Structure formats: structure tokens, C-alpha cells
Short mmCIF file of C-alpha atoms in Angstrom, two decimals:
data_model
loop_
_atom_site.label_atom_id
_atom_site.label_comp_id
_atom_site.label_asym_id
_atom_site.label_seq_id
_atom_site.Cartn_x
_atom_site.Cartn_y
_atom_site.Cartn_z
CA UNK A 268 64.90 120.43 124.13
CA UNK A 269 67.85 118.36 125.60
CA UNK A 270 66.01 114.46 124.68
CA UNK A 271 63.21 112.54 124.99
CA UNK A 272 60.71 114.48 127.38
CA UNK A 273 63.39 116.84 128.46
CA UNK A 274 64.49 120.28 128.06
CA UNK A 275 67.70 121.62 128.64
CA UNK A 276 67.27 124.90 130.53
CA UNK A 277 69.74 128.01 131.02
CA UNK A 278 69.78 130.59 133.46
CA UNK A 279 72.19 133.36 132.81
CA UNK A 280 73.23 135.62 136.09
CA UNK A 281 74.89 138.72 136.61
CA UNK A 282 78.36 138.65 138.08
CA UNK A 283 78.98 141.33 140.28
CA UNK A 284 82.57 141.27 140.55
CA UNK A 285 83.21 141.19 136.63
CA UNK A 286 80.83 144.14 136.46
CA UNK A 287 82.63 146.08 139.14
CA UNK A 288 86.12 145.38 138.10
CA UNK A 289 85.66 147.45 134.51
CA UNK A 290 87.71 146.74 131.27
CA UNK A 291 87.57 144.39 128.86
CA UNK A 292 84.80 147.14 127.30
CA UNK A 293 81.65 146.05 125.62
CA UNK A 294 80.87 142.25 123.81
CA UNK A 295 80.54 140.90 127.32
CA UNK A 296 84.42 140.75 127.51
CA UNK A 297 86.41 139.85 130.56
CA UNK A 298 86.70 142.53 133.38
CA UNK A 299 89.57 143.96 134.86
CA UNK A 300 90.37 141.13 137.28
CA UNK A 301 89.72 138.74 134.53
CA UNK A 302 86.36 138.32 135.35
CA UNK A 303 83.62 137.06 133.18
CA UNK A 304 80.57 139.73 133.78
CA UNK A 305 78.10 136.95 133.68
CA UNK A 306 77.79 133.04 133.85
CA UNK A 307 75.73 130.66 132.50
CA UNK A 308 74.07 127.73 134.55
CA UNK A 309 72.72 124.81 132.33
CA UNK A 310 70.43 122.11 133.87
CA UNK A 311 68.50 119.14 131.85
CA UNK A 312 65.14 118.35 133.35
CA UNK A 313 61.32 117.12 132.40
CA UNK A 314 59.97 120.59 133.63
CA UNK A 315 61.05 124.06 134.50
CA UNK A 316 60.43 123.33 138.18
CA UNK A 317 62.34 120.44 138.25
CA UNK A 318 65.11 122.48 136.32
CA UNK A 319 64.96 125.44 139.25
CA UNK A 320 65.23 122.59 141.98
CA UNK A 321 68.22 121.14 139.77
CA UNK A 322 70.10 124.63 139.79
CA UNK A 323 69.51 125.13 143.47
CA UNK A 324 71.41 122.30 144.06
CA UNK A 325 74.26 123.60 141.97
CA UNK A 326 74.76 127.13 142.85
CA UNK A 327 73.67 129.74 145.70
CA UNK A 328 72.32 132.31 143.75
CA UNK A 329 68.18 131.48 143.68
CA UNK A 330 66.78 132.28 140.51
CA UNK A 331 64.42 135.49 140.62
CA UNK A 332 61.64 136.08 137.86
CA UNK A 333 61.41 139.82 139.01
CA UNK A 334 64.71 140.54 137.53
CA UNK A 335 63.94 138.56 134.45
CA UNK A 336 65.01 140.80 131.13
CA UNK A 337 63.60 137.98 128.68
CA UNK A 338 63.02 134.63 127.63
CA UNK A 339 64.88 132.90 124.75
CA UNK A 340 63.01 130.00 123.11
CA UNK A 341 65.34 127.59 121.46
CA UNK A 342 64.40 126.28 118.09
CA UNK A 343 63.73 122.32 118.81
CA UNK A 344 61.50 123.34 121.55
CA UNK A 345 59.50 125.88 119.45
CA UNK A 346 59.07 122.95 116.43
CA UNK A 347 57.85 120.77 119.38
CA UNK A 348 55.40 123.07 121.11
CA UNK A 349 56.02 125.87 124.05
CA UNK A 350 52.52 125.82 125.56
CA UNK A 351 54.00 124.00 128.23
CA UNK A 352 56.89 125.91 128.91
CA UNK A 353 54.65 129.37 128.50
CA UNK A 354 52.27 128.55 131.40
CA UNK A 355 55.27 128.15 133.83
CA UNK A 356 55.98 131.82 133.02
CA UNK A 357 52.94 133.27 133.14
CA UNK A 358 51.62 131.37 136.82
CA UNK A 359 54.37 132.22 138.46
CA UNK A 360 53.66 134.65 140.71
CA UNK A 361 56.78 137.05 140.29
CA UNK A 362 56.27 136.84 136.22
CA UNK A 363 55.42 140.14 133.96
CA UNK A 364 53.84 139.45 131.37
CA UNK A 365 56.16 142.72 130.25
CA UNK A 366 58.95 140.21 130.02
CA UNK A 367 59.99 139.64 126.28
CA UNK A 368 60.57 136.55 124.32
CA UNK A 369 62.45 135.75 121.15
CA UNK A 370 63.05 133.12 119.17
CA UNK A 371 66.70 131.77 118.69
CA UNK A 372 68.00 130.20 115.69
CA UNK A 373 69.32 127.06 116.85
CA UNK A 374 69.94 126.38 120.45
CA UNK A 375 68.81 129.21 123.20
CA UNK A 376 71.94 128.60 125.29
CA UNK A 377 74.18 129.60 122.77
CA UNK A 378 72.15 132.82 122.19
CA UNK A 379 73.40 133.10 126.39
CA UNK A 380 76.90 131.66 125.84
CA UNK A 381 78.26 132.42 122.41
CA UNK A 382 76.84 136.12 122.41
CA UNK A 383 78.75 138.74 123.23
CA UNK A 384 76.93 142.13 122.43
CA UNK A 385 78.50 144.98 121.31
CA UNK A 386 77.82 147.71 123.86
CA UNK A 387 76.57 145.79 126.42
CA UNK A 388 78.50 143.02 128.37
CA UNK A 389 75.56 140.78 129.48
CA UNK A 390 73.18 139.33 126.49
CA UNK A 391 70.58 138.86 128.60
CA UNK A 392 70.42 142.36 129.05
CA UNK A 393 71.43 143.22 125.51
CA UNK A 394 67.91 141.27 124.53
CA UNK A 395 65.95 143.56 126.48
CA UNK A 396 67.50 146.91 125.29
CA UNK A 397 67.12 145.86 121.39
CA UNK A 398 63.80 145.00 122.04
CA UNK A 399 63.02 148.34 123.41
CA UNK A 400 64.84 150.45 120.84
CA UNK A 401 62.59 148.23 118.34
CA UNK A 402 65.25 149.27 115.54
CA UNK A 403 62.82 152.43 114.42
CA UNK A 404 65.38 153.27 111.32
CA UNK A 405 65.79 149.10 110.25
CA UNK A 406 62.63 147.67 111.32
CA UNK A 407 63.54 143.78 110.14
CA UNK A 408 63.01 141.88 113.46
CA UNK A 409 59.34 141.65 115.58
CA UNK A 410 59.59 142.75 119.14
CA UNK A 411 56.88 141.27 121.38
CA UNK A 412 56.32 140.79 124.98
CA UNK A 413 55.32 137.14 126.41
CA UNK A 414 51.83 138.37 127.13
CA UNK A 415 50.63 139.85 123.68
CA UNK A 416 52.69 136.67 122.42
CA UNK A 417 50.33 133.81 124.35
CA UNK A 418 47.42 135.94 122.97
CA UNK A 419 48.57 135.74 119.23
CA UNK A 420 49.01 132.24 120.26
CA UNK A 421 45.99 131.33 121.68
CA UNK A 422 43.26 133.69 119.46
CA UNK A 423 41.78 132.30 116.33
CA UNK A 424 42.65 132.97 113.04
CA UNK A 425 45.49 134.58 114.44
CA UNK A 426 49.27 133.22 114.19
CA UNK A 427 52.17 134.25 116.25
CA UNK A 428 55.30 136.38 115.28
CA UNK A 429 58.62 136.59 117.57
CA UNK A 430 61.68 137.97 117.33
CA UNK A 431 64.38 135.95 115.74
CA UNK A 432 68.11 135.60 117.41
CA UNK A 433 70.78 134.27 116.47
CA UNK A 434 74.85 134.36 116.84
CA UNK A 435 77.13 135.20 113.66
CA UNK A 436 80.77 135.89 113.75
CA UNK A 437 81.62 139.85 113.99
CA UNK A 438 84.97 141.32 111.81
CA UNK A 439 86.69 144.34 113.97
CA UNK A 440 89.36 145.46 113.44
CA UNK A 441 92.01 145.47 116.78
CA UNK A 442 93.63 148.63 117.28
CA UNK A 443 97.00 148.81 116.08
CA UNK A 444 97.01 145.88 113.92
CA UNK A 445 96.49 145.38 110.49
CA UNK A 446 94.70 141.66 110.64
CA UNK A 447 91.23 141.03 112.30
CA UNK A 448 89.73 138.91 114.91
CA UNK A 449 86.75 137.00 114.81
CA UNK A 450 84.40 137.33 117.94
CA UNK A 451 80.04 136.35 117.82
CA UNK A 452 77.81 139.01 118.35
CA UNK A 453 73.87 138.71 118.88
CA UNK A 454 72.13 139.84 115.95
CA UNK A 455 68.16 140.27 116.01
CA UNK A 456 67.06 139.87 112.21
CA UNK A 457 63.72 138.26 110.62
CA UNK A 458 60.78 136.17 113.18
CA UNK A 459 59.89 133.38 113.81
CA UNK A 460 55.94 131.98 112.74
CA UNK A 461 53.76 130.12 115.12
CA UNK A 462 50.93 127.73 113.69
CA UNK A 463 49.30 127.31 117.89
CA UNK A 464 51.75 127.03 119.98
CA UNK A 465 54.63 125.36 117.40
CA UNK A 466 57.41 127.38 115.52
CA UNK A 467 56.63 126.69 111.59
CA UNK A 468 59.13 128.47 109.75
CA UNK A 469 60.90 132.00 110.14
CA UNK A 470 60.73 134.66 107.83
CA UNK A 471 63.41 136.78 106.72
CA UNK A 472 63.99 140.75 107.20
CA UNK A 473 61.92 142.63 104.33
CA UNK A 474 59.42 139.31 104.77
CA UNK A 475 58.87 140.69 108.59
CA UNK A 476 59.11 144.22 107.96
CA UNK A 477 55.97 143.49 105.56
CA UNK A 478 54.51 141.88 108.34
CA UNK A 479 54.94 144.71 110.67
CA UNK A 480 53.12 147.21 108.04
CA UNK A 481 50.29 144.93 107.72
CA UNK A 482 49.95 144.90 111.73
CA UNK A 483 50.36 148.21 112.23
CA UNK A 484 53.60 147.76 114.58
CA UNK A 485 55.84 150.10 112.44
CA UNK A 486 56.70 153.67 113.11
CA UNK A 487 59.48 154.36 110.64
CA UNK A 488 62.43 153.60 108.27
CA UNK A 489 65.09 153.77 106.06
CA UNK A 490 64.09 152.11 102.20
CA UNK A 491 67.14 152.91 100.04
CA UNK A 492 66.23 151.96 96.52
CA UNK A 493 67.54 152.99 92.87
CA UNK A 494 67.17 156.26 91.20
CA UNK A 495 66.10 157.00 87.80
CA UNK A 496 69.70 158.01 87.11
CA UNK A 497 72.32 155.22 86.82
CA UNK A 498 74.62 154.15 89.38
CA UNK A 499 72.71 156.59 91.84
CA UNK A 500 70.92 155.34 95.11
CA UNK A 501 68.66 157.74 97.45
CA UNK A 502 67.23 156.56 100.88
CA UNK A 503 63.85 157.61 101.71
CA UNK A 504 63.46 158.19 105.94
CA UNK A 505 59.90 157.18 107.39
CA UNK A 506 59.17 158.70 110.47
CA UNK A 507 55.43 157.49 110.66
CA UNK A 508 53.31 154.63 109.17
CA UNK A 509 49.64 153.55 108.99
CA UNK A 510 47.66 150.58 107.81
CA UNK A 511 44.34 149.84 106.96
CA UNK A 512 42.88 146.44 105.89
CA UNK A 513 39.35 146.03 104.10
CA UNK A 514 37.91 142.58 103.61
CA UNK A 515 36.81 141.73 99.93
CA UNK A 516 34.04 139.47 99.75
CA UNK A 517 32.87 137.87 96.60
CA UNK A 518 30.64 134.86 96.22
CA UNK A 519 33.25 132.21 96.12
CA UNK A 520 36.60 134.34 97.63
CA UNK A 521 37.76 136.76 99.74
CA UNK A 522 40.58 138.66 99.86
CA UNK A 523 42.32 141.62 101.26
CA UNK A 524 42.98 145.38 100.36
CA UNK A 525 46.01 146.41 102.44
CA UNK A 526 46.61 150.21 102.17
CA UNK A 527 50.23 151.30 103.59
CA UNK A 528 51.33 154.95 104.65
CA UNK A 529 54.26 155.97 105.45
CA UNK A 530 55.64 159.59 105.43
CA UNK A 531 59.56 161.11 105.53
CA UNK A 532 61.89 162.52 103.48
CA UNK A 533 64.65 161.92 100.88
#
């Protein structure tokens, strides 16, 4: 949200020439030429239409929803409701509803700005490769596509997870020097919890990873706990996991039994 009844809306687009050019490696670093491989266009508007017509006005390049990678919902708009903002998305008639969404901590146009990933050099597309990889051996954040999300959304008894973004300073060290420098790097860590269509809270990494079990959305891990022995640690590696729920049903109560699986090695 940008104010009252408005929402401040960023597209971020590909730019050739800083892609072309090379250098400046990955955390979406200049190019050769000095070139910026992406730029961000910000427009404040009542709706997303009147946001499209906005950047048409400013730049030449016409927004496409086919080459959509995903959808970052800003914080004040997800505490306010994104029902609204949703059914855009899924009307349109070039929309997937294969396109993810996450939820950013604080405002989604830094998540597009301040970002810079760490092997890729657009966030945009840096969003949609982490959600794919779905972090099998750290399984702490909650991929989900914008269809399966409006249906957690809209079914009863049923609340909403997303992904979780934010931007937090990255140490590396520069090569040849003995001091480091400070860049921002996306990192994709806890989700955030819909009551309807309004963000409630987030929860935090083992918090979703527990949430994941009980859904059945988890294929494998690393869990590096204590050992009998002092000042010894062992990791255990999941490569599968199962669920099962059973309703318990007394005459005043019910409850749940959650049984958990997972198998791997030491």
C-alpha cells in the first residue's frame, strides 16, 4: 500500500543490454558496459489497471503476464487484505495460476530493488528458481503457487501459508583484501499466515518447517542435533517424509494425533 486507497505497484523488467554485456557476476551486479541487468518501474494507483495504464505512460516496454516469474505481496497490503489485488491476477487472461507468490517482509519493492541474489542477477527471477528448488536439505520457507494459495484462502477451516522474503545485508569477502563489504541479498526464511484473505502474523523457520510436516509438503532434510557424547553434534539427512492426521473426538474436545515419518541417514 502507498496511502489511503492506494497501492504502490512495481514492475521489475529485464534489461537486455546489461544481460548481454556480462561481468559484474552474480547479486544482480552491473554488466560490462555498466549496465544494470534489470530496472525497476514504480507507479502509485487505486487499482492494478490503473497502475498498468500509469506505467504505459512512463516507459515503452508493455507489461506481459506470460513472462511473469512471481508475485511479491508487500506486508501493509497483506495486513489490509489482497483479495482485491488476487482477482486481477487470476482474470487476466495471460495469468498462470503456476505463477508463485511470496510474502515480503516489509515493502515488496525493496524485495525488487534492494535484492541482489547471489547467483542470479535479476530477483525476479531469483524468486522463481528458489521456489522451485523448494530448499529439499533446509526446508524453513513455504513455496506455493497463486492458485493453490487463493484456494487455502478461500476454503473453510483452512488458513493460508506463503513464502516469506525479505532483504538482509550479506558479509563477502572481496578478493584480495582483507576487509569486507556489505551488499543485501534475498533470503527466503519462515511464512507468512493468512486469517481470509489478511496476513496475521509470520512464523519463523522450525515454526514452518512443522507446518510443512503436518501438510505433507516435505520431502527431506538436514536436523543436526546433540549427541549423547559432549561437545559432539551429528546431522541426520531425510530423504523422504510422510504424515498422517487422525481426528480425536471426545464428548466435549477434539484434538489431533499427528504421526511424522521421515527416513535418512546419519
Amino acid at each position: 500500500s502507498a496511502g489511503p486507497d492506494e497501492l504502490l505497484v512495481s514492475f521489475q523488467f529485464v534489461n537486455p543490454g546489461g544481460m548481454a554485456k556480462g561481468g559484474g557476476g552474480g547479486g544482480g551486479g552491473e554488466g560490462g558496459g555498466g549496465e544494470q541487468p534489470f530496472f525497476v518501474l514504480s507507479v502509485k494507483a487505486r487499482t492494478i489497471p490503473l497502475a498498468l495504464a500509469k506505467i504505459s505512460q512512463e516507459s515503452p516496454h508493455m507489461v506481459r503476464f506470460k513472462q511473469l516469474n512471481a508475485i511479491v505481496l508487500g506486508e501493509e497490503l497483506g495486513r489490509d487484505g489482497v483479495s482485491h489485488v488476487l482477482d486481477f491476477f487470476v482474470r487476466h487472461w495471460e495469468m498462470r495460476r503456476s505463477i508463485w507468490v511470496t510474502m515480503a517482509h516489509g515493502k515488496a519493492q525493496d524485495i525488487l530493488l534492494k535484492g541482489a541474489p547471489v547467483q542470479e542477477k535479476v530477483p525476479g527471477v531469483a524468486v522463481k528458481m528458489q521456489m522451485e528448488t523448494q530448499n529439499r536439505f533446509d526446508p524453513t520457507y513455504y513455496p506455493i503457487m497463486v492458485g493453490d494459495f487463493l484456494t487455502d484462502m478461500t476454503e473453510e477451516g483452512r488458513d493460508a501459508l506463503v513464502a516469506a522474503v525479505s532483504v538482509k545485508p550479506m558479509q563477502e569477502n572481496k578478493s584480495g583484501e582483507g576487509s569486507t563489504a556489505e551488499n543485501n541479498q534475498l533470503v527466503f526464511q519462515g511464512a507468512g499466515v493468512f486469517r481470509g484473505d489478511k496476513l496475521v502474523d509470520y512464523l519463523g523457520p522450525s515454526e514452518t518447517r512443522g507446518a510443512r510436516w503436518v501438510r505433507g509438503k516435505i520431502e527431506g532434510g538436514i536436523y543436526t542435533v546433540p549427541t549423547p557424547s559432549e561437545g559432539e553434534w551429528a546431522s541426520l539427512v531425510t530423504e523422504s517424509g510422510s504424515s498422517q492426521i487422525k481426528p480425536v473426538i471426545t464428548e466435549d474436545n477434539i484434538s489431533f494425533q499427528v504421526e511424522i515419518r521421515d527416513e535418512g541417514y546419519v
